PDB file of C-alpha atoms in Angstrom:
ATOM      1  CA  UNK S  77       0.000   0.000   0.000  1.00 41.00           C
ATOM      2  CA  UNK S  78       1.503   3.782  -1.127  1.00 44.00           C
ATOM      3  CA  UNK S  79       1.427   5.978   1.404  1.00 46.00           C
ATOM      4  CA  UNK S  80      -0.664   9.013   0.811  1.00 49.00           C
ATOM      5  CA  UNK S  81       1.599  12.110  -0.237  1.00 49.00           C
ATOM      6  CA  UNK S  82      -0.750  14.726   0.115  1.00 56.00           C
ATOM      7  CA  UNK S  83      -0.822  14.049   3.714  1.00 57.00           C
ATOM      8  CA  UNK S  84       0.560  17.223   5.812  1.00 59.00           C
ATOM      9  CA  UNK S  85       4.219  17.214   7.015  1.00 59.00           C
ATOM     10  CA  UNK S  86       4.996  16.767  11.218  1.00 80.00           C
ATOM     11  CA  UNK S  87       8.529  17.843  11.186  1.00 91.00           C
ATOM     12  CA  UNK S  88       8.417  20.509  13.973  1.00 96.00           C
ATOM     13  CA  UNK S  89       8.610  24.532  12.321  1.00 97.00           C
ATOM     14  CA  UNK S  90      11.670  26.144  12.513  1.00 98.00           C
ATOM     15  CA  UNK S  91      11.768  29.315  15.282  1.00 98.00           C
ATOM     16  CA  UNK S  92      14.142  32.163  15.431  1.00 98.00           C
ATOM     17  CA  UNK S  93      14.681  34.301  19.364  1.00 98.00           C
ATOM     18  CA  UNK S  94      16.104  37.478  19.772  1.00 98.00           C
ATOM     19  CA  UNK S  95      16.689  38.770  23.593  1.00 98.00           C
ATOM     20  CA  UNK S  96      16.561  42.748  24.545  1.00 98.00           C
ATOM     21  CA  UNK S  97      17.136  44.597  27.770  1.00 98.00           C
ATOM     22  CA  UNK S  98      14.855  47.600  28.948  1.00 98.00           C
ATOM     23  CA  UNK S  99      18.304  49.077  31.205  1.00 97.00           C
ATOM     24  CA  UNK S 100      21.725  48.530  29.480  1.00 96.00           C
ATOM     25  CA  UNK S 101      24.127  49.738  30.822  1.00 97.00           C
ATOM     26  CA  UNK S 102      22.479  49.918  34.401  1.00 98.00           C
ATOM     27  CA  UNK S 103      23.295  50.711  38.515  1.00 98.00           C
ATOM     28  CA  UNK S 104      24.346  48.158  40.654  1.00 97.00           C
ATOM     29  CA  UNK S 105      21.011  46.594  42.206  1.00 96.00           C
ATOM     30  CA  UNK S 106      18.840  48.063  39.770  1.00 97.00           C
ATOM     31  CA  UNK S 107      16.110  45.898  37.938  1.00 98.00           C
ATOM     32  CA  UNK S 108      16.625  44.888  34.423  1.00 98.00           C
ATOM     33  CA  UNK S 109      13.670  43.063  32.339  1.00 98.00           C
ATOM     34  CA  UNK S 110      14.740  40.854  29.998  1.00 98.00           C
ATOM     35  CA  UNK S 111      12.331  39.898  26.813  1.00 98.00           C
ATOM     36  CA  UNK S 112      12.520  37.108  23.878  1.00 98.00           C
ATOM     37  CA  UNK S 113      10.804  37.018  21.960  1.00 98.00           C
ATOM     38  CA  UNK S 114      10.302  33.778  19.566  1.00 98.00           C
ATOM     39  CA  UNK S 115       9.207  33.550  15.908  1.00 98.00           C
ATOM     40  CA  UNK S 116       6.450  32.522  14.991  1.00 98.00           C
ATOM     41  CA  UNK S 117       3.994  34.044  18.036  1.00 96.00           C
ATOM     42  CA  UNK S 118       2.024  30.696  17.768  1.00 96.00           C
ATOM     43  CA  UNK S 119       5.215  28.764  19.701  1.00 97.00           C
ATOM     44  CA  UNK S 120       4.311  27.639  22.951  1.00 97.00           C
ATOM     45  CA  UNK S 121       6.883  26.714  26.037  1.00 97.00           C
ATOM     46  CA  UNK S 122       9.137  28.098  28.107  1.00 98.00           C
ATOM     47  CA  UNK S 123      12.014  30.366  27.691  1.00 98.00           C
ATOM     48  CA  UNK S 124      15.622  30.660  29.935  1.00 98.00           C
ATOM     49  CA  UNK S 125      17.514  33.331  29.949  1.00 98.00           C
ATOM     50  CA  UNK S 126      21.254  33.478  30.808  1.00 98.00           C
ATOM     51  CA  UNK S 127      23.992  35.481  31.806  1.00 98.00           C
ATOM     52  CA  UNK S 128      27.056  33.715  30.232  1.00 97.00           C
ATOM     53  CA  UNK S 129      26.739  29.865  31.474  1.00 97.00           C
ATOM     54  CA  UNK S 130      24.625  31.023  34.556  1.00 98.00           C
ATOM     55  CA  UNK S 131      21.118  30.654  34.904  1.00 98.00           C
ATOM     56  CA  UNK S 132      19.010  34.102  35.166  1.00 98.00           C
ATOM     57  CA  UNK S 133      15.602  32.588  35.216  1.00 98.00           C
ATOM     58  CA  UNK S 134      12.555  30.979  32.943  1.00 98.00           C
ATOM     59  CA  UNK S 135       9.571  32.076  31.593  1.00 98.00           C
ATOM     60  CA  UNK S 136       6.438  30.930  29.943  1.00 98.00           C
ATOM     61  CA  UNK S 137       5.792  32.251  26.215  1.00 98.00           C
ATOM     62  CA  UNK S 138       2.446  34.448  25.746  1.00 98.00           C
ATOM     63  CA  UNK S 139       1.805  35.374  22.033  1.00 97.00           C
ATOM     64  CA  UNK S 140       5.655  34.851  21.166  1.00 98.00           C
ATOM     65  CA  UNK S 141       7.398  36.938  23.954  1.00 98.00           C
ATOM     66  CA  UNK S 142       8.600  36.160  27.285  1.00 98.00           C
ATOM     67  CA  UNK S 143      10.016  38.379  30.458  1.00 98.00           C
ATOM     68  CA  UNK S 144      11.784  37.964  33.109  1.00 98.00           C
ATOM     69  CA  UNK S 145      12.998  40.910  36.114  1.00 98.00           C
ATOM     70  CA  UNK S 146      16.646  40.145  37.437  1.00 98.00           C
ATOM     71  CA  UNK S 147      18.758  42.792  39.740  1.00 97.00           C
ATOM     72  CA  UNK S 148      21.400  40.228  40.844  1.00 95.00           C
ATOM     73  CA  UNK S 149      24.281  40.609  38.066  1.00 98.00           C
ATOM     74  CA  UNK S 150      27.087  42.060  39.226  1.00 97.00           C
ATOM     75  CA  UNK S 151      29.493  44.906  38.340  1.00 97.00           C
ATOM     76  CA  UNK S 152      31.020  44.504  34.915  1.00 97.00           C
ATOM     77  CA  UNK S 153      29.775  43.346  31.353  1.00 98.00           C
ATOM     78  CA  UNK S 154      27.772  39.841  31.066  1.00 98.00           C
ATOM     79  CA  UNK S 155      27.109  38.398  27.514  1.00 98.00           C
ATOM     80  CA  UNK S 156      22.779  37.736  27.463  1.00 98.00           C
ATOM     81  CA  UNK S 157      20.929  34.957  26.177  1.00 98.00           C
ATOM     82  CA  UNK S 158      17.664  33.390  25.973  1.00 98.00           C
ATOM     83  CA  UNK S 159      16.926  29.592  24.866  1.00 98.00           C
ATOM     84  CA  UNK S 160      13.726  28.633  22.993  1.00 98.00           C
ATOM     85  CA  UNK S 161      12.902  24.818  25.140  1.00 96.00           C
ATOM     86  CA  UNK S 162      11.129  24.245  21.514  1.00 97.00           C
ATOM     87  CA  UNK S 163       8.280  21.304  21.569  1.00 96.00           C
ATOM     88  CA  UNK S 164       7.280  18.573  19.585  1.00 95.00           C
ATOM     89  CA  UNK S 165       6.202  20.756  16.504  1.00 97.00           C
ATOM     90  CA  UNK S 166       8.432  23.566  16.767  1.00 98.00           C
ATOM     91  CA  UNK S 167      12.394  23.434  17.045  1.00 98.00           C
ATOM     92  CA  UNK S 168      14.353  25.482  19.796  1.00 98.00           C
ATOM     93  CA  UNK S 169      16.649  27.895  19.287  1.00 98.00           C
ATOM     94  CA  UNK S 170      18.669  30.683  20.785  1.00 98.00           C
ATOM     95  CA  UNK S 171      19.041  34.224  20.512  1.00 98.00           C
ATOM     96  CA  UNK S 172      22.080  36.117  19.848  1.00 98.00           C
ATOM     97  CA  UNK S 173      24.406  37.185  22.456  1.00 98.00           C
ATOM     98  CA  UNK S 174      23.464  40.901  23.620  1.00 98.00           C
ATOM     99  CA  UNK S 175      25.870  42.951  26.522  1.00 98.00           C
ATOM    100  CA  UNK S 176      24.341  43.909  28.962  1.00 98.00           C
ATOM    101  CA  UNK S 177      26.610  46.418  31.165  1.00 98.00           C
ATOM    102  CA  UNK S 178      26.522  47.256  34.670  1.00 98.00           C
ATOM    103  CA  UNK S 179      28.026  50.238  36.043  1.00 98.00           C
ATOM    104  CA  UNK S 180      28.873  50.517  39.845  1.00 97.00           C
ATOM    105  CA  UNK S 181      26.350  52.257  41.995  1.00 97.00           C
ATOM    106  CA  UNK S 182      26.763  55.781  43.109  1.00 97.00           C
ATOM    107  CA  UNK S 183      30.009  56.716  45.683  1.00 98.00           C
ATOM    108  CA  UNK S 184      29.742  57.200  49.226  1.00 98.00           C
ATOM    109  CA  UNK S 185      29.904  60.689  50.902  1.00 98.00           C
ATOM    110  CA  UNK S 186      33.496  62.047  50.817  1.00 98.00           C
ATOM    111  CA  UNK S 187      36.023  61.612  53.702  1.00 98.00           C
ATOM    112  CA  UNK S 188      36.761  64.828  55.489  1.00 98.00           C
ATOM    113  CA  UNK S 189      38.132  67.564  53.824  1.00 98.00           C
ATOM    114  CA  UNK S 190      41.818  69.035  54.878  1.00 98.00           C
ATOM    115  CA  UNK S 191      42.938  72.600  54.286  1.00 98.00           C
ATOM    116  CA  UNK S 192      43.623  75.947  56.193  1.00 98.00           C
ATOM    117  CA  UNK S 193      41.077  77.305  58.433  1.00 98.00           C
ATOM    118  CA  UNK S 194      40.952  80.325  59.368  1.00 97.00           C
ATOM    119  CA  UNK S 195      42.480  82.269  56.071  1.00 97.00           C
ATOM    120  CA  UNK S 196      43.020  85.608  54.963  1.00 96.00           C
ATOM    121  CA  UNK S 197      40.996  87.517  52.389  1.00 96.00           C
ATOM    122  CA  UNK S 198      42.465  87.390  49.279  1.00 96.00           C
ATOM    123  CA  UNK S 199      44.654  84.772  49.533  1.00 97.00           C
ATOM    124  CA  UNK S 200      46.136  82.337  46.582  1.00 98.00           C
ATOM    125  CA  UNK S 201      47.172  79.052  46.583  1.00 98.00           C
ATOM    126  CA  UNK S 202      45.395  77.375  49.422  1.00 98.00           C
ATOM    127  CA  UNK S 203      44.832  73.381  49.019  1.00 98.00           C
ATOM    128  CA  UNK S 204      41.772  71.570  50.179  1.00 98.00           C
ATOM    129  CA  UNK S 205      41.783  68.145  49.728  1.00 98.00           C
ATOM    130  CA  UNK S 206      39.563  64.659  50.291  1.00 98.00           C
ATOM    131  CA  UNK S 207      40.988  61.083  49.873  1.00 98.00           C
ATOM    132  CA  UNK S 208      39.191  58.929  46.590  1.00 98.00           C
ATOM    133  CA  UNK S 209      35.898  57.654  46.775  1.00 98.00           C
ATOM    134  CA  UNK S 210      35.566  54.163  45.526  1.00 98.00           C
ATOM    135  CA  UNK S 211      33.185  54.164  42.529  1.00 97.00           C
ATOM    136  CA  UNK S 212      33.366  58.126  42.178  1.00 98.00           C
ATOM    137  CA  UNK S 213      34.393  59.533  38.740  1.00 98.00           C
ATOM    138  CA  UNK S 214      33.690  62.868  39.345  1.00 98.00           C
ATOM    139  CA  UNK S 215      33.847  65.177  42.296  1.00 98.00           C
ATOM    140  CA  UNK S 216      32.071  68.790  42.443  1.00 98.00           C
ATOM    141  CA  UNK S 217      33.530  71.137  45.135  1.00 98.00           C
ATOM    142  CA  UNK S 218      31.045  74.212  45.841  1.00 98.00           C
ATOM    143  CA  UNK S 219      33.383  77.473  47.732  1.00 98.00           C
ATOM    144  CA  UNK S 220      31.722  80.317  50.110  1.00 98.00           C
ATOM    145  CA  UNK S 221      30.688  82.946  47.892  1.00 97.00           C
ATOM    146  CA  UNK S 222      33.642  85.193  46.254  1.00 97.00           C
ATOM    147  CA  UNK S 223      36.077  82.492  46.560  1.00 98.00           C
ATOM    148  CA  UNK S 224      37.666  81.147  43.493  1.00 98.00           C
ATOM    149  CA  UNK S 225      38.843  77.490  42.351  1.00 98.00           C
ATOM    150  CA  UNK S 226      42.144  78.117  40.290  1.00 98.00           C
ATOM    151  CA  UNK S 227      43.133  74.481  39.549  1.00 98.00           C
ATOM    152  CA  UNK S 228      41.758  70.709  40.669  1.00 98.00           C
ATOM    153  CA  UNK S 229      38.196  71.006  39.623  1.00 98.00           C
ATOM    154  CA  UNK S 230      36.805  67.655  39.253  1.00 98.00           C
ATOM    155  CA  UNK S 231      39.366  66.158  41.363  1.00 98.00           C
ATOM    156  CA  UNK S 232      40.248  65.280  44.924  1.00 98.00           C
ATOM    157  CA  UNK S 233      42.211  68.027  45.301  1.00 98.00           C
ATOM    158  CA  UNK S 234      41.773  71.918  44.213  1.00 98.00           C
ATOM    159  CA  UNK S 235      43.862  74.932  44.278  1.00 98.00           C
ATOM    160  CA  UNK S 236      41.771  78.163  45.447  1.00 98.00           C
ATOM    161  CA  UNK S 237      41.684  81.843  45.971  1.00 98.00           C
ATOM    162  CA  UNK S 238      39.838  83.007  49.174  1.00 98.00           C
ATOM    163  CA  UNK S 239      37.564  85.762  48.871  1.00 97.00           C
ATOM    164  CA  UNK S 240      35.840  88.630  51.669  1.00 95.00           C
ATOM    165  CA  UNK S 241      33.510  86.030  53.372  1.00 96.00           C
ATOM    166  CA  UNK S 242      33.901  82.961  55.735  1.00 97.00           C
ATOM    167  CA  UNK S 243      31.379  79.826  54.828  1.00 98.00           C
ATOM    168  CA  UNK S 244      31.744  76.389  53.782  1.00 98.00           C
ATOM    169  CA  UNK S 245      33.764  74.501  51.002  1.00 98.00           C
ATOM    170  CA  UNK S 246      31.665  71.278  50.303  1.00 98.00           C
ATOM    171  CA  UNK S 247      31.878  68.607  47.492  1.00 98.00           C
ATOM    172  CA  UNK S 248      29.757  65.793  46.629  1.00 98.00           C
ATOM    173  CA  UNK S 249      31.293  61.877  44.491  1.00 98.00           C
ATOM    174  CA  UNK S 250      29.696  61.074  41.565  1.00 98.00           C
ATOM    175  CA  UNK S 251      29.415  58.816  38.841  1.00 98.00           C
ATOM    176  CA  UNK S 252      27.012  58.084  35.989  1.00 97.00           C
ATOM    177  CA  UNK S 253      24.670  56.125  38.303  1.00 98.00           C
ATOM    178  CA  UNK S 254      24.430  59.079  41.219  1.00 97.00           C
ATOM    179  CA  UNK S 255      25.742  61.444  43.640  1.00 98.00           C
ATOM    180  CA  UNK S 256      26.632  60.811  47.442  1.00 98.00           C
ATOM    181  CA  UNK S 257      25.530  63.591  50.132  1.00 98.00           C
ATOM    182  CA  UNK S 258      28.034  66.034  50.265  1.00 98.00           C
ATOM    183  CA  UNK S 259      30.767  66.692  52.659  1.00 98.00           C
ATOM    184  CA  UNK S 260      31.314  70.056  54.466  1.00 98.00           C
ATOM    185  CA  UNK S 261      34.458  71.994  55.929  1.00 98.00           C
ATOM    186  CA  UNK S 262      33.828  75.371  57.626  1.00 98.00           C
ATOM    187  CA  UNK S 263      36.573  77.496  56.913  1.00 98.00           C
ATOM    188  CA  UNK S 264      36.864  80.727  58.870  1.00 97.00           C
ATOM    189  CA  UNK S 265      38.159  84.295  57.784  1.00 96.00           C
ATOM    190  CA  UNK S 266      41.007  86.320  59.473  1.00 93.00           C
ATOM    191  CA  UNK S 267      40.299  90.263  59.603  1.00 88.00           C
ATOM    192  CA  UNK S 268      41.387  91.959  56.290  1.00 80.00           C
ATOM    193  CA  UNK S 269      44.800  93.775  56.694  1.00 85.00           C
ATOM    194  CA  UNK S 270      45.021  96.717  58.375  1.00 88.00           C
ATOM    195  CA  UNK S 271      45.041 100.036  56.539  1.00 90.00           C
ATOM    196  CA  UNK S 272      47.886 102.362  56.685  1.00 95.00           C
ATOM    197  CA  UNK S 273      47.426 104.127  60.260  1.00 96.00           C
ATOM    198  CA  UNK S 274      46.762 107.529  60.442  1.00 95.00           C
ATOM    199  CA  UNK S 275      49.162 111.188  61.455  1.00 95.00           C
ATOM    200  CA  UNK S 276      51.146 110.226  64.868  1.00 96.00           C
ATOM    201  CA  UNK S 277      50.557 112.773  67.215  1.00 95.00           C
ATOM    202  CA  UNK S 278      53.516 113.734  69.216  1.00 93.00           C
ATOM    203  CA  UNK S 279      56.286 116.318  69.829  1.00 89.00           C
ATOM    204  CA  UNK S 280      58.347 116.209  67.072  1.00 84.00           C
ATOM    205  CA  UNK S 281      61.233 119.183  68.569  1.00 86.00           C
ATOM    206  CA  UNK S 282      62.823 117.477  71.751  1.00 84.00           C
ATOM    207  CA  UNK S 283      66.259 117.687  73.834  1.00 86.00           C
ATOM    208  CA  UNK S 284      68.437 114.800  74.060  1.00 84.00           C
ATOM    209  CA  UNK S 285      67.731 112.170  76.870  1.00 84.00           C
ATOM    210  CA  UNK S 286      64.133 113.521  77.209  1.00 89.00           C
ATOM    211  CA  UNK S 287      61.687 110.995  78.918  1.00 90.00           C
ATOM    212  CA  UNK S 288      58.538 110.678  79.116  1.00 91.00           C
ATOM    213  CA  UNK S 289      57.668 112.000  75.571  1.00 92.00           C
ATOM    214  CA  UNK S 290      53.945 110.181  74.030  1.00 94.00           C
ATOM    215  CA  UNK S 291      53.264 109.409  71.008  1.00 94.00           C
ATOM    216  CA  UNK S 292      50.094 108.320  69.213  1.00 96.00           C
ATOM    217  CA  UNK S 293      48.171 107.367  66.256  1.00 94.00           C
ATOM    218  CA  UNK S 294      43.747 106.650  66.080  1.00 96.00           C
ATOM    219  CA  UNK S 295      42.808 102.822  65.996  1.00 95.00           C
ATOM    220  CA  UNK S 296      42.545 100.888  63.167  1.00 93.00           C
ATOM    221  CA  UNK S 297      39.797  99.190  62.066  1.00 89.00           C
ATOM    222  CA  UNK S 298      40.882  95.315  62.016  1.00 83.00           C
ATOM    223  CA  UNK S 299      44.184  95.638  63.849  1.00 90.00           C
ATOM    224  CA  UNK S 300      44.865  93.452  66.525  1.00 87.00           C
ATOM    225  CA  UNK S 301      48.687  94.984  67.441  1.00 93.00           C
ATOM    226  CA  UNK S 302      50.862  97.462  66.445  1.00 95.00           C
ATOM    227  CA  UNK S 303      54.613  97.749  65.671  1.00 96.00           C
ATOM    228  CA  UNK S 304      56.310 100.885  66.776  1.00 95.00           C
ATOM    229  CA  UNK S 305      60.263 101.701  65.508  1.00 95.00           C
ATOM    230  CA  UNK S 306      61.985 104.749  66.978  1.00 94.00           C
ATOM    231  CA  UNK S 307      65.377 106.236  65.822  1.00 94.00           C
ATOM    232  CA  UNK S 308      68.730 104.855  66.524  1.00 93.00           C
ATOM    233  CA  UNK S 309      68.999 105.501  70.144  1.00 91.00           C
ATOM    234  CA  UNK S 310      65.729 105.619  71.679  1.00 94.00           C
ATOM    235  CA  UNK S 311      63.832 103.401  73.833  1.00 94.00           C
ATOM    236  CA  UNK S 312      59.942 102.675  74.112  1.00 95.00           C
ATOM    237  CA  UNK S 313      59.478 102.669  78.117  1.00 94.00           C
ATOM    238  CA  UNK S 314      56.045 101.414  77.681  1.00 95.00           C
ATOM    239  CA  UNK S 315      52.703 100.907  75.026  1.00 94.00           C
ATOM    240  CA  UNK S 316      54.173  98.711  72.999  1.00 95.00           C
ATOM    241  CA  UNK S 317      51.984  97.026  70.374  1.00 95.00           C
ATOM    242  CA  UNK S 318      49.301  99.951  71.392  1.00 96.00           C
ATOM    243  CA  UNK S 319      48.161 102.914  70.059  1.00 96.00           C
ATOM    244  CA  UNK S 320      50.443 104.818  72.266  1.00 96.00           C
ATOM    245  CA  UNK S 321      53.902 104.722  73.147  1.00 92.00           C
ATOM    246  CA  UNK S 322      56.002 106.548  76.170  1.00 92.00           C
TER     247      UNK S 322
END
């Protein structure tokens, strides 16, 4: 007896799978959904997804696609993909390999900050400074209003130029996948210096060996001590570092 030719074929139907990520590259800890998604839509099973040789998870087909949520991969790239189980009428098969990156999550707050405090108006070259931040790729330093940053933005260490106010000289770690709380350093500000003093008031006609002779100037605003010099000869008997001198 001939077999009947006209009777349909049951070799199973070939399938093709793809695999996508909704977060590449992604944070540390952060979900990722992966989706295949298997051709043709009429292919029922399961789908498992992996990361390299390992595992990620399975899930069940629904009109061709299939998701699963992982957070677990760790820092670094992984090579994705997702196997088709296949069934008696349709083959499996296997997606291409996609990257998925994942970046480290965002620094910690910055160590304590070392520099000069209090400081002069005005003053160039002062160095603040904060060990590295594991993760951090980036640091932003904020300065009391007035004050400058000459050199070292970005890094652990700047260069700056005070200005006329005291405050705070903060900076925050950051990287692509956040910022940390910022750390703070309260700098103080010395007076401004003195202006030039004013006339000296005084006899300025004496006989040699005269004693008890005063001189004086008015105070000056921000001046915490004064330096007196006399000729060759003479000697202050008392108000040094005053106003007025005997």
């Amino acid at each position: 007896v001939l077999a009947n030719s006209n009777e349909p074929s049951t070799d199973p139907l070939s399938t093709t799978t793809t695999v996508s990520s909704n977060n590449s590259p992604s944070c540390f800890g952060a979900n990722i959904t992966l989706t295949a998604t298997v051709s043709p839509d009429l292919a029922p099973g399961t789908v498992e997804f992996f990361g390299g040789a390992t595992s990620l998870g399975t899930a069940t087909l629904s009109v061709g696609t299939a998701s699963i949520v992982v957070s677990s991969l760790g820092i670094g790239v992984h090579a994705i993909t997702a196997v088709y189980a296949g069934n008696s009428d349709f083959n499996g098969s296997t997606s291409p390999i996609i990257i998925q990156n994942v970046n480290p999550p965002a620094p910690g707050t910055p160590g304590s900050i070392t520099g000069p405090s209090p400081v002069c108006p005005g003053v160039a070259g002062l160095i603040y400074s904060i060990a590295a931040v594991v993760n951090a790729t980036n640091y932003v330093w904020t300065l009391p209003v007035g004050w400058t940053i000459t050199s070292g933005s970005g890094t652990t260490s700047i260069t700056v130029t005070s200005g006329a106010v005291a405050g705070n000289i903060s900076v925050v770690a950051e990287n692509s996948c956040g910022s940390s709380s910022d750390q703070l350093l309260a700098v103080g500000l010395n007076p401004a210096i003195p202006a030039t003093p004013g006339t000296i008031t005084g006899n300025s006609n004496t006989c040699s060996s005269t004693t008890g002779l005063t001189y004086t100037i008015a105070a000056v605003a921000g001046a915490t001590g004064y330096t007196w010099t006399v000729p060759a000869g003479w000697i202050i008997t008392g108000g040094t570092g005053s106003t007025s001198i005997t």
